[in-house]
């Protein structure tokens, strides 16, 4: 399972929900770890420091990374590559770098030429419809899948170190190629978010007080429609081809069910539902 | 708020998840109530009796209803009208009858000629992806909406009595026409169930172990795909025109998002998501 994180020096760049939750989880599981944090928002940095997600904060990327064994880039997906480029001069040769972006193919393709085999793409399958360090939780990653996307260029010591870090956080690390990750992400994360926004819109169209008239199925299915539309538009766009593919499949299935309903063919409707039936 | 149920004689016909939960909730909130239950499955009847959802069970509809102040038909939607027809000779003139079917327009239209103004259509917006009396819970309806669908033919004492019963169960009764109920149900209950089945199918298509690689958004959005496909096919078909209408709207929104992704227009994607954004 590789190194454990305890005793290492860790830099967390980006102290939002995920970055701060990583800090809280690390401080709990590996108390000898030294964590330095960096965020372009002074308010977020202050909050992360106050809740104990980091030992100290800095405004300088150079200072954050030059003594670190592991550097975690936890910024939004459209800035990960810029951050990687900015820290290159200060990253030690024996430091491992990872990110937590919800898409992997482009990020890995652009980060590897910058950081080489020290970079390991990562994506925790955990989060919340809330955002910012004030929503951070030390148990955010407990038993959650954490997908790591090594390539033939990845150095084994770097992969071991990031795997050990993820395990220390309580998550379940597993390996997958960046391309396969993005195909899965389109269906298991992007699509449920997209459908939540669409379902909330369709429900509200008829009843602005939809929530008051609805039961658990609507409430659960629209929970993540509280997430930021801008953040999700960026994630969907960065994985555009796979999301379009998942949407074509989804629309075809909806059309089939609609046609069976129009034909009043209950048996065929049941058959189509059964394709997605998840036995308890 | 009308009568309270305590001290009344109640018959529950159909001792599945909802019927048995009504019994458990009533026994807790109104202990002097006498409840007789009836189910065509001896196993379900035995279980309901054993968990204390009813005081006694019977195999005879006549015996179940002839001394009851309130009769609750809690069978699947395709048998509600048959049950109403079968009990007519034994229902007292001063007894109120209600049902818990997930669709209301057809059921009310067919039950009113049989039972007259004693009949009040009802639909608790609560449930579970599990089924049967062993999944029943006394707090199933606590704070849940419970839609009642009176018509100009409904007698006010019957409406008062059913309203009182629903309030006793801990639910929030509200009135709505059968037609408006079915329009809402299509978007707030049928559609989230339908999308859960479709999303589960789209996820599993790429990864038979989708659940292990997914986070909370996929898990929550597919929870109700554990429900019975046959039960939901019947509910969707019984509300076919409204569900088709909701599907046409859903498909159009998905197509718009897909086209914006194909055009790499992130701003437009964000705009389309924003239409369903639910502020926290």
Coordinates of C-alpha atoms in Angstrom, one line a residue:
Chain A
X1 CA 0.0 0.0 0.0
X2 CA 3.1 2.3 -0.1
X3 CA 4.3 4.9 2.4
X4 CA 2.0 6.1 5.1
X5 CA 1.7 9.8 5.2
X6 CA 2.6 10.3 8.9
X7 CA 5.6 12.4 9.4
X8 CA 5.7 13.8 5.8
X9 CA 5.6 17.4 4.8
X10 CA 2.5 18.1 2.7
X11 CA 1.5 21.1 0.7
X12 CA -2.2 21.7 -0.1
X13 CA -2.7 24.3 -2.9
X14 CA -6.4 25.3 -2.9
X15 CA -8.2 25.2 0.5
X16 CA -11.8 24.8 -0.6
X17 CA -14.1 21.9 0.4
X18 CA -11.8 19.1 -0.8
X19 CA -8.4 20.7 0.1
X20 CA -9.5 21.5 3.6
X21 CA -11.2 18.1 4.1
X22 CA -7.9 16.5 3.1
X23 CA -6.1 18.6 5.7
X24 CA -8.6 17.7 8.4
X25 CA -8.5 14.0 7.6
X26 CA -4.7 14.0 7.5
X27 CA -4.3 15.8 10.9
X28 CA -6.6 13.2 12.4
X29 CA -5.0 10.1 10.9
X30 CA -1.4 11.2 10.8
X31 CA -0.9 13.8 13.5
X32 CA 2.9 14.1 12.9
X33 CA 2.3 15.3 9.4
X34 CA 3.3 18.9 8.7
X35 CA 0.8 20.7 6.4
X36 CA 1.3 24.0 4.7
X37 CA -1.7 25.5 2.8
X38 CA -2.1 28.1 0.1
X39 CA -5.2 29.7 -1.3
X40 CA -5.7 32.8 -3.4
X41 CA -8.6 33.8 -1.2
X42 CA -7.3 35.1 2.2
X43 CA -10.7 34.3 3.8
X44 CA -10.5 30.6 2.7
X45 CA -6.9 30.4 4.0
X46 CA -7.9 31.9 7.3
X47 CA -10.8 29.6 7.7
X48 CA -8.7 26.5 6.8
X49 CA -6.1 27.6 9.4
X50 CA -8.8 28.3 12.1
X51 CA -10.5 24.9 11.7
X52 CA -7.1 23.1 11.8
X53 CA -7.0 21.8 8.3
X54 CA -3.4 23.2 7.9
X55 CA -0.6 23.9 10.4
X56 CA 0.2 27.2 8.6
X57 CA -0.6 29.1 5.5
X58 CA 1.6 31.0 3.1
X59 CA 1.0 33.3 0.1
X60 CA 4.0 32.0 -1.8
X61 CA 3.9 28.9 -3.9
X62 CA 7.7 28.6 -3.7
X63 CA 7.5 28.4 0.1
X64 CA 4.6 26.0 0.0
X65 CA 6.3 23.4 -2.1
X66 CA 10.0 23.6 -1.7
X67 CA 10.2 21.5 1.5
X68 CA 7.2 19.2 0.7
X69 CA 7.3 15.4 0.2
X70 CA 3.8 15.6 -1.4
X71 CA 2.1 18.4 -3.1
X72 CA -1.7 18.3 -3.6
X73 CA -3.2 20.6 -6.2
X74 CA -6.8 21.0 -5.0
X75 CA -7.9 23.9 -7.2
X76 CA -10.8 23.9 -9.8
X77 CA -10.0 21.8 -12.8
X78 CA -9.4 24.8 -15.2
X79 CA -6.4 26.0 -13.0
X80 CA -4.7 22.7 -12.2
X81 CA -2.3 22.9 -15.2
X82 CA -1.4 26.5 -14.5
X83 CA -0.6 25.7 -10.9
X84 CA 1.6 22.8 -12.0
X85 CA 3.5 25.1 -14.3
X86 CA 3.9 27.8 -11.7
X87 CA 5.4 25.5 -9.0
X88 CA 7.8 23.5 -11.2
X89 CA 11.0 25.5 -10.2
X90 CA 10.4 24.7 -6.6
X91 CA 9.2 21.1 -6.6
X92 CA 12.0 18.8 -5.3
X93 CA 13.0 15.9 -7.5
X94 CA 11.9 13.4 -4.9
X95 CA 8.5 15.0 -4.2
X96 CA 5.2 13.5 -5.6
X97 CA 2.5 15.8 -7.0
X98 CA -1.2 14.9 -7.3
X99 CA -4.4 16.7 -8.1
X100 CA -8.1 16.1 -7.2
X101 CA -9.7 17.2 -10.5
X102 CA -13.0 15.6 -11.6
X103 CA -11.7 15.0 -15.1
X104 CA -8.3 13.3 -15.8
X105 CA -7.4 12.9 -19.5
X106 CA -6.5 16.5 -20.3
X107 CA -5.0 17.2 -16.9
X108 CA -2.7 14.2 -17.0
X109 CA -1.8 14.9 -20.6
X110 CA -0.8 18.5 -19.8
X111 CA 0.8 17.9 -16.4
X112 CA 3.1 15.0 -17.3
X113 CA 5.3 17.0 -19.7
X114 CA 5.6 19.6 -16.9
X115 CA 6.2 17.4 -13.9
X116 CA 7.2 14.1 -15.4
X117 CA 6.8 10.8 -13.5
X118 CA 6.4 12.6 -10.2
X119 CA 2.8 13.5 -11.2
X120 CA -0.1 11.2 -10.4
X121 CA -3.6 12.2 -11.4
X122 CA -6.2 11.6 -8.7
X123 CA -10.0 11.9 -8.2
X124 CA -11.7 11.3 -4.9
X125 CA -15.3 10.2 -5.5
X126 CA -16.6 12.2 -2.6
X127 CA -17.7 15.7 -2.0
X128 CA -20.8 17.7 -1.2
X129 CA -23.2 20.1 -2.8
X130 CA -21.8 22.7 -0.4
X131 CA -18.4 24.4 -1.0
X132 CA -15.6 26.2 0.8
X133 CA -13.5 25.2 3.8
X134 CA -16.4 25.8 6.2
X135 CA -18.1 22.8 4.8
X136 CA -15.0 20.6 5.2
X137 CA -15.2 17.3 7.1
X138 CA -12.5 15.0 8.3
X139 CA -14.5 11.9 7.4
X140 CA -15.3 13.1 3.8
X141 CA -13.2 10.4 2.2
X142 CA -13.9 7.5 4.6
X143 CA -14.6 4.3 2.5
X144 CA -15.0 6.5 -0.6
X145 CA -13.4 5.4 -3.9
X146 CA -10.3 7.4 -4.8
X147 CA -9.4 6.8 -8.4
X148 CA -5.7 7.2 -9.3
X149 CA -4.7 7.4 -13.0
X150 CA -1.0 6.4 -13.4
X151 CA 0.4 6.1 -17.0
X152 CA 3.5 4.3 -18.3
X153 CA 5.5 7.4 -17.4
X154 CA 4.5 7.5 -13.8
X155 CA 7.3 6.7 -11.3
X156 CA 6.5 3.8 -9.0
X157 CA 7.8 5.6 -5.8
X158 CA 5.4 8.5 -6.6
X159 CA 2.5 6.2 -7.2
X160 CA 3.3 4.4 -3.9
X161 CA 3.5 7.7 -2.0
X162 CA 0.1 9.0 -3.3
X163 CA -1.5 5.6 -2.8
X164 CA -0.3 5.7 0.9
X165 CA -1.6 9.2 1.3
X166 CA -5.1 8.3 0.0
X167 CA -5.2 5.2 2.2
X168 CA -4.3 7.3 5.2
X169 CA -7.3 9.6 4.4
X170 CA -9.5 6.5 4.8
X171 CA -10.4 6.3 1.1
X172 CA -10.2 3.2 -1.1
X173 CA -7.5 3.8 -3.8
X174 CA -7.8 2.1 -7.1
X175 CA -6.0 2.5 -10.5
X176 CA -7.6 3.3 -13.8
X177 CA -6.3 4.9 -17.0
X178 CA -7.1 8.6 -17.5
X179 CA -9.3 7.8 -20.6
X180 CA -11.2 5.1 -18.8
X181 CA -11.6 7.4 -15.8
X182 CA -13.2 10.0 -17.9
X183 CA -15.6 7.6 -19.6
X184 CA -16.7 6.4 -16.1
X185 CA -16.9 9.9 -14.7
X186 CA -19.2 11.0 -17.5
X187 CA -21.8 8.3 -16.4
X188 CA -21.2 8.0 -12.7
X189 CA -20.7 11.6 -11.7
X190 CA -21.3 14.1 -14.5
X191 CA -24.6 12.5 -15.6
X192 CA -26.2 12.3 -12.1
X193 CA -25.3 16.0 -11.6
X194 CA -26.6 17.0 -15.0
X195 CA -29.9 15.0 -14.4
X196 CA -30.3 16.6 -11.0
X197 CA -30.3 20.1 -12.5
X198 CA -32.6 19.0 -15.3
X199 CA -35.0 17.3 -12.9
X200 CA -35.1 20.3 -10.6
X201 CA -36.0 22.5 -13.6
X202 CA -38.7 20.2 -14.8
X203 CA -40.2 19.9 -11.4
X204 CA -40.1 23.7 -10.7
X205 CA -41.7 24.4 -14.0
X206 CA -45.1 23.2 -12.8
X207 CA -44.7 24.1 -9.1
X208 CA -42.3 26.7 -7.7
X209 CA -42.8 25.0 -4.3
X210 CA -42.0 21.6 -5.7
X211 CA -39.9 20.6 -2.7
X212 CA -42.9 20.9 -0.4
X213 CA -45.1 18.6 -2.5
X214 CA -42.4 16.0 -3.1
X215 CA -41.2 12.9 -1.3
X216 CA -37.8 11.3 -0.9
X217 CA -37.2 10.3 -4.5
X218 CA -37.3 13.9 -5.8
X219 CA -35.4 15.3 -2.8
X220 CA -32.5 12.7 -3.2
X221 CA -32.4 13.0 -7.0
X222 CA -32.1 16.8 -6.9
X223 CA -29.8 17.2 -3.9
X224 CA -26.7 18.0 -6.0
X225 CA -28.6 20.6 -8.0
X226 CA -27.4 22.8 -5.1
X227 CA -23.9 22.5 -6.5
X228 CA -22.4 25.4 -8.5
X229 CA -23.7 25.5 -12.1
X230 CA -20.4 27.2 -13.2
X231 CA -18.2 24.6 -11.6
X232 CA -20.3 21.8 -13.2
X233 CA -20.4 23.4 -16.6
X234 CA -16.6 23.5 -16.6
X235 CA -16.4 19.8 -15.5
X236 CA -19.0 18.8 -18.2
X237 CA -17.2 20.7 -20.9
X238 CA -13.8 19.3 -20.0
X239 CA -15.2 15.8 -20.5
X240 CA -17.4 16.9 -23.4
X241 CA -17.1 13.9 -25.7
X242 CA -17.8 11.3 -23.0
X243 CA -20.7 13.3 -21.5
X244 CA -22.2 13.8 -25.0
X245 CA -21.9 10.0 -25.5
X246 CA -23.7 9.3 -22.1
X247 CA -26.4 11.9 -23.0
X248 CA -27.1 10.2 -26.4
X249 CA -27.5 6.9 -24.5
X250 CA -29.7 8.5 -21.9
X251 CA -31.9 10.3 -24.4
X252 CA -32.4 7.1 -26.4
X253 CA -33.6 5.2 -23.3
X254 CA -36.0 8.0 -22.3
X255 CA -37.4 8.0 -25.8
X256 CA -37.9 4.3 -25.7
X257 CA -39.8 4.5 -22.4
X258 CA -41.9 7.4 -23.8
X259 CA -42.8 5.5 -26.9
X260 CA -43.8 2.4 -24.9
X261 CA -46.0 4.7 -22.7
X262 CA -47.6 6.2 -25.8
X263 CA -48.3 2.7 -27.1
X264 CA -49.8 1.8 -23.7
X265 CA -47.4 -1.2 -23.6
X266 CA -46.9 -1.7 -19.8
X267 CA -44.9 -4.9 -20.2
X268 CA -42.4 -3.2 -22.4
X269 CA -42.2 -0.2 -20.0
X270 CA -41.4 -2.7 -17.2
X271 CA -38.8 -4.4 -19.4
X272 CA -37.1 -1.1 -20.1
X273 CA -37.1 -0.2 -16.4
X274 CA -35.7 -3.6 -15.5
X275 CA -32.5 -2.8 -17.5
X276 CA -31.6 -0.4 -14.7
X277 CA -33.1 -2.3 -11.8
X278 CA -30.6 -2.5 -8.9
X279 CA -31.5 -5.5 -6.7
X280 CA -31.3 -4.7 -3.0
Chain B
X1 CA -58.1 19.8 11.3
X2 CA -61.1 17.5 11.6
X3 CA -61.6 14.3 13.7
X4 CA -58.6 12.7 15.4
X5 CA -58.4 9.0 14.7
X6 CA -58.1 7.9 18.4
X7 CA -60.9 5.6 19.4
X8 CA -62.1 4.9 15.8
X9 CA -62.4 1.6 14.1
X10 CA -60.1 1.4 11.1
X11 CA -59.8 -1.2 8.4
X12 CA -56.6 -1.5 6.4
X13 CA -56.9 -3.5 3.2
X14 CA -53.5 -4.3 1.8
X15 CA -50.8 -4.8 4.5
X16 CA -47.7 -4.0 2.4
X17 CA -45.1 -1.3 3.2
X18 CA -47.6 1.6 3.2
X19 CA -50.6 -0.2 4.8
X20 CA -48.4 -1.7 7.6
X21 CA -46.7 1.7 8.2
X22 CA -50.1 3.3 8.6
X23 CA -51.0 0.7 11.2
X24 CA -47.7 1.2 13.1
X25 CA -48.0 5.0 13.1
X26 CA -51.7 4.8 14.2
X27 CA -51.0 2.4 17.1
X28 CA -48.3 4.7 18.3
X29 CA -50.2 8.0 17.9
X30 CA -53.7 6.8 18.7
X31 CA -53.5 3.7 20.9
X32 CA -57.2 3.4 21.5
X33 CA -57.8 2.9 17.8
X34 CA -59.0 -0.6 16.8
X35 CA -57.3 -1.8 13.6
X36 CA -58.4 -4.8 11.5
X37 CA -56.2 -5.8 8.5
X38 CA -56.7 -7.8 5.4
X39 CA -54.2 -9.0 2.8
X40 CA -54.5 -11.7 0.1
X41 CA -51.0 -12.9 1.2
X42 CA -51.3 -14.8 4.5
X43 CA -47.5 -14.2 5.1
X44 CA -48.0 -10.4 4.9
X45 CA -51.0 -10.6 7.1
X46 CA -49.1 -12.6 9.7
X47 CA -46.1 -10.3 9.6
X48 CA -48.3 -7.2 10.0
X49 CA -50.0 -8.8 13.0
X50 CA -46.7 -9.9 14.5
X51 CA -45.1 -6.4 14.3
X52 CA -48.2 -4.8 15.8
X53 CA -49.4 -2.9 12.7
X54 CA -52.9 -4.3 13.2
X55 CA -54.9 -5.6 16.2
X56 CA -56.3 -8.5 14.3
X57 CA -56.5 -9.8 10.7
X58 CA -59.3 -11.4 8.8
X59 CA -59.7 -13.1 5.4
X60 CA -63.1 -11.6 4.8
X61 CA -63.7 -8.1 3.3
X62 CA -67.2 -8.0 4.8
X63 CA -65.9 -8.5 8.3
X64 CA -63.0 -6.1 7.8
X65 CA -65.2 -3.1 6.8
X66 CA -68.7 -3.5 8.3
X67 CA -67.8 -2.0 11.7
X68 CA -65.2 0.5 10.5
X69 CA -65.3 4.3 10.7
X70 CA -62.5 4.5 8.2
X71 CA -61.5 2.1 5.4
X72 CA -58.0 2.5 3.9
X73 CA -57.4 0.8 0.6
X74 CA -53.6 0.3 0.5
X75 CA -53.3 -2.1 -2.4
X76 CA -51.4 -1.6 -5.7
X77 CA -53.0 1.0 -7.9
X78 CA -54.4 -1.5 -10.5
X79 CA -56.6 -3.2 -7.8
X80 CA -57.9 -0.1 -5.9
X81 CA -61.1 0.1 -7.9
X82 CA -61.8 -3.6 -7.7
X83 CA -61.4 -3.5 -4.0
X84 CA -63.8 -0.5 -3.7
X85 CA -66.4 -2.4 -5.8
X86 CA -66.0 -5.6 -3.7
X87 CA -66.6 -3.9 -0.3
X88 CA -69.5 -1.6 -1.3
X89 CA -72.3 -3.9 0.2
X90 CA -70.5 -3.8 3.6
X91 CA -69.4 -0.2 3.9
X92 CA -71.5 1.8 6.5
X93 CA -73.2 5.0 5.2
X94 CA -71.2 7.0 7.8
X95 CA -67.8 5.4 7.0
X96 CA -65.1 7.3 5.0
X97 CA -63.0 5.4 2.5
X98 CA -59.6 6.5 1.2
X99 CA -56.7 5.0 -0.8
X100 CA -53.0 5.6 -1.1
X101 CA -52.5 5.1 -4.8
X102 CA -49.7 7.1 -6.5
X103 CA -52.0 8.3 -9.3
X104 CA -55.4 9.9 -8.6
X105 CA -57.4 11.0 -11.7
X106 CA -58.6 7.5 -12.9
X107 CA -58.9 6.1 -9.4
X108 CA -61.1 9.0 -8.2
X109 CA -63.1 9.0 -11.4
X110 CA -63.9 5.3 -11.0
X111 CA -64.3 5.1 -7.2
X112 CA -66.7 8.0 -6.8
X113 CA -69.6 6.4 -8.8
X114 CA -69.1 3.3 -6.5
X115 CA -68.7 4.9 -3.1
X116 CA -70.0 8.4 -3.6
X117 CA -69.0 11.3 -1.4
X118 CA -67.6 8.9 1.3
X119 CA -64.5 8.4 -0.9
X120 CA -61.5 10.7 -0.6
X121 CA -58.5 10.0 -2.8
X122 CA -55.1 10.2 -1.0
X123 CA -51.4 9.9 -1.7
X124 CA -48.7 10.0 0.9
X125 CA -45.5 11.4 -0.5
X126 CA -43.4 8.9 1.4
X127 CA -42.2 5.4 0.9
X128 CA -39.1 3.4 0.4
X129 CA -37.4 1.4 -2.3
X130 CA -38.0 -1.6 -0.1
X131 CA -41.4 -3.3 0.1
X132 CA -43.6 -5.5 2.3
X133 CA -44.7 -5.2 5.9
X134 CA -41.2 -6.1 7.2
X135 CA -39.9 -2.8 5.9
X136 CA -42.7 -0.8 7.6
X137 CA -41.8 2.1 9.9
X138 CA -44.1 4.0 12.3
X139 CA -42.3 7.3 11.4
X140 CA -42.7 6.7 7.6
X141 CA -45.1 9.7 7.2
X142 CA -43.6 12.1 9.8
X143 CA -43.6 15.6 8.2
X144 CA -44.2 14.1 4.8
X145 CA -46.7 15.7 2.4
X146 CA -49.9 13.7 2.1
X147 CA -52.0 15.0 -0.8
X148 CA -55.8 14.6 -0.6
X149 CA -57.9 15.0 -3.8
X150 CA -61.5 16.0 -2.9
X151 CA -63.9 16.8 -5.7
X152 CA -67.2 18.8 -5.6
X153 CA -68.9 15.4 -4.8
X154 CA -66.8 14.8 -1.7
X155 CA -68.7 15.0 1.6
X156 CA -67.2 17.4 4.1
X157 CA -67.4 15.0 7.1
X158 CA -65.5 12.4 5.1
X159 CA -62.8 14.8 4.1
X160 CA -62.6 16.0 7.7
X161 CA -62.2 12.4 8.9
X162 CA -59.5 11.5 6.4
X163 CA -57.7 14.8 7.1
X164 CA -57.7 14.0 10.8
X165 CA -56.4 10.5 10.2
X166 CA -53.5 11.8 8.1
X167 CA -52.6 14.5 10.7
X168 CA -52.6 11.8 13.3
X169 CA -50.1 9.8 11.3
X170 CA -47.7 12.8 11.5
X171 CA -48.1 13.8 7.9
X172 CA -48.9 17.2 6.4
X173 CA -52.3 17.0 4.6
X174 CA -52.9 19.3 1.7
X175 CA -55.7 19.5 -0.9
X176 CA -55.3 19.4 -4.6
X177 CA -57.5 18.3 -7.6
X178 CA -57.0 14.8 -9.0
X179 CA -55.8 16.3 -12.3
X180 CA -53.3 18.7 -10.7
X181 CA -52.1 15.9 -8.5
X182 CA -51.3 13.7 -11.5
X183 CA -49.5 16.5 -13.3
X184 CA -47.3 17.1 -10.2
X185 CA -46.8 13.4 -9.5
X186 CA -45.5 12.9 -13.1
X187 CA -42.7 15.4 -12.4
X188 CA -42.0 15.0 -8.7
X189 CA -42.3 11.3 -8.3
X190 CA -42.7 9.3 -11.5
X191 CA -39.9 11.2 -13.3
X192 CA -37.3 10.8 -10.5
X193 CA -38.0 7.1 -10.4
X194 CA -37.9 6.8 -14.1
X195 CA -34.5 8.7 -14.3
X196 CA -33.1 6.5 -11.5
X197 CA -33.7 3.4 -13.6
X198 CA -32.3 5.0 -16.7
X199 CA -29.2 6.4 -14.9
X200 CA -28.5 3.0 -13.3
X201 CA -28.7 1.4 -16.7
X202 CA -26.4 4.0 -18.3
X203 CA -23.9 3.6 -15.5
X204 CA -23.9 -0.2 -15.5
X205 CA -23.5 -0.3 -19.3
X206 CA -19.8 0.7 -19.0
X207 CA -19.1 -0.8 -15.6
X208 CA -21.0 -3.6 -14.0
X209 CA -19.4 -2.6 -10.7
X210 CA -20.6 1.0 -11.1
X211 CA -21.6 1.4 -7.5
X212 CA -18.0 0.7 -6.3
X213 CA -16.5 3.4 -8.5
X214 CA -19.2 6.0 -7.8
X215 CA -19.7 8.7 -5.2
X216 CA -22.8 10.1 -3.4
X217 CA -24.4 11.7 -6.5
X218 CA -24.8 8.4 -8.4
X219 CA -25.7 6.5 -5.2
X220 CA -28.5 9.0 -4.2
X221 CA -29.8 9.4 -7.8
X222 CA -30.1 5.6 -8.3
X223 CA -31.4 4.7 -4.8
X224 CA -35.0 4.2 -6.0
X225 CA -33.9 2.0 -8.9
X226 CA -34.1 -0.7 -6.3
X227 CA -37.9 -0.3 -6.4
X228 CA -40.0 -2.9 -8.3
X229 CA -40.0 -2.3 -12.1
X230 CA -43.5 -3.8 -12.4
X231 CA -45.0 -1.6 -9.7
X232 CA -43.4 1.5 -11.4
X233 CA -44.4 0.5 -14.9
X234 CA -48.0 0.4 -13.7
X235 CA -47.8 3.8 -12.0
X236 CA -46.1 5.4 -15.1
X237 CA -48.7 3.9 -17.4
X238 CA -51.7 5.0 -15.2
X239 CA -50.4 8.6 -15.5
X240 CA -49.2 8.1 -19.1
X241 CA -50.1 11.5 -20.7
X242 CA -48.5 13.5 -17.9
X243 CA -45.4 11.4 -17.8
X244 CA -45.0 11.7 -21.5
X245 CA -45.3 15.4 -21.2
X246 CA -42.6 15.5 -18.5
X247 CA -40.4 13.3 -20.6
X248 CA -40.7 15.5 -23.7
X249 CA -39.6 18.4 -21.5
X250 CA -36.7 16.4 -20.0
X251 CA -35.5 15.2 -23.3
X252 CA -35.6 18.8 -24.8
X253 CA -33.5 20.0 -21.9
X254 CA -31.0 17.2 -22.2
X255 CA -30.7 17.9 -26.0
X256 CA -30.1 21.6 -25.3
X257 CA -27.2 20.8 -22.9
X258 CA -25.8 18.2 -25.3
X259 CA -25.8 20.8 -28.2
X260 CA -24.2 23.4 -26.0
X261 CA -21.5 20.9 -25.1
X262 CA -21.0 19.9 -28.7
X263 CA -20.6 23.6 -29.5
X264 CA -18.1 23.9 -26.7
X265 CA -20.2 26.8 -25.3
X266 CA -19.5 26.6 -21.5
X267 CA -21.4 29.7 -20.7
X268 CA -24.5 28.4 -22.3
X269 CA -24.1 25.0 -20.5
X270 CA -23.9 27.0 -17.2
X271 CA -27.0 29.0 -18.1
X272 CA -29.0 25.8 -18.8
X273 CA -27.8 24.2 -15.5
X274 CA -28.8 27.4 -13.7
X275 CA -32.4 26.9 -14.7
X276 CA -32.5 23.9 -12.3
X277 CA -30.1 25.3 -9.7
X278 CA -31.6 24.9 -6.2
X279 CA -30.0 27.5 -3.8
X280 CA -29.0 26.0 -0.5

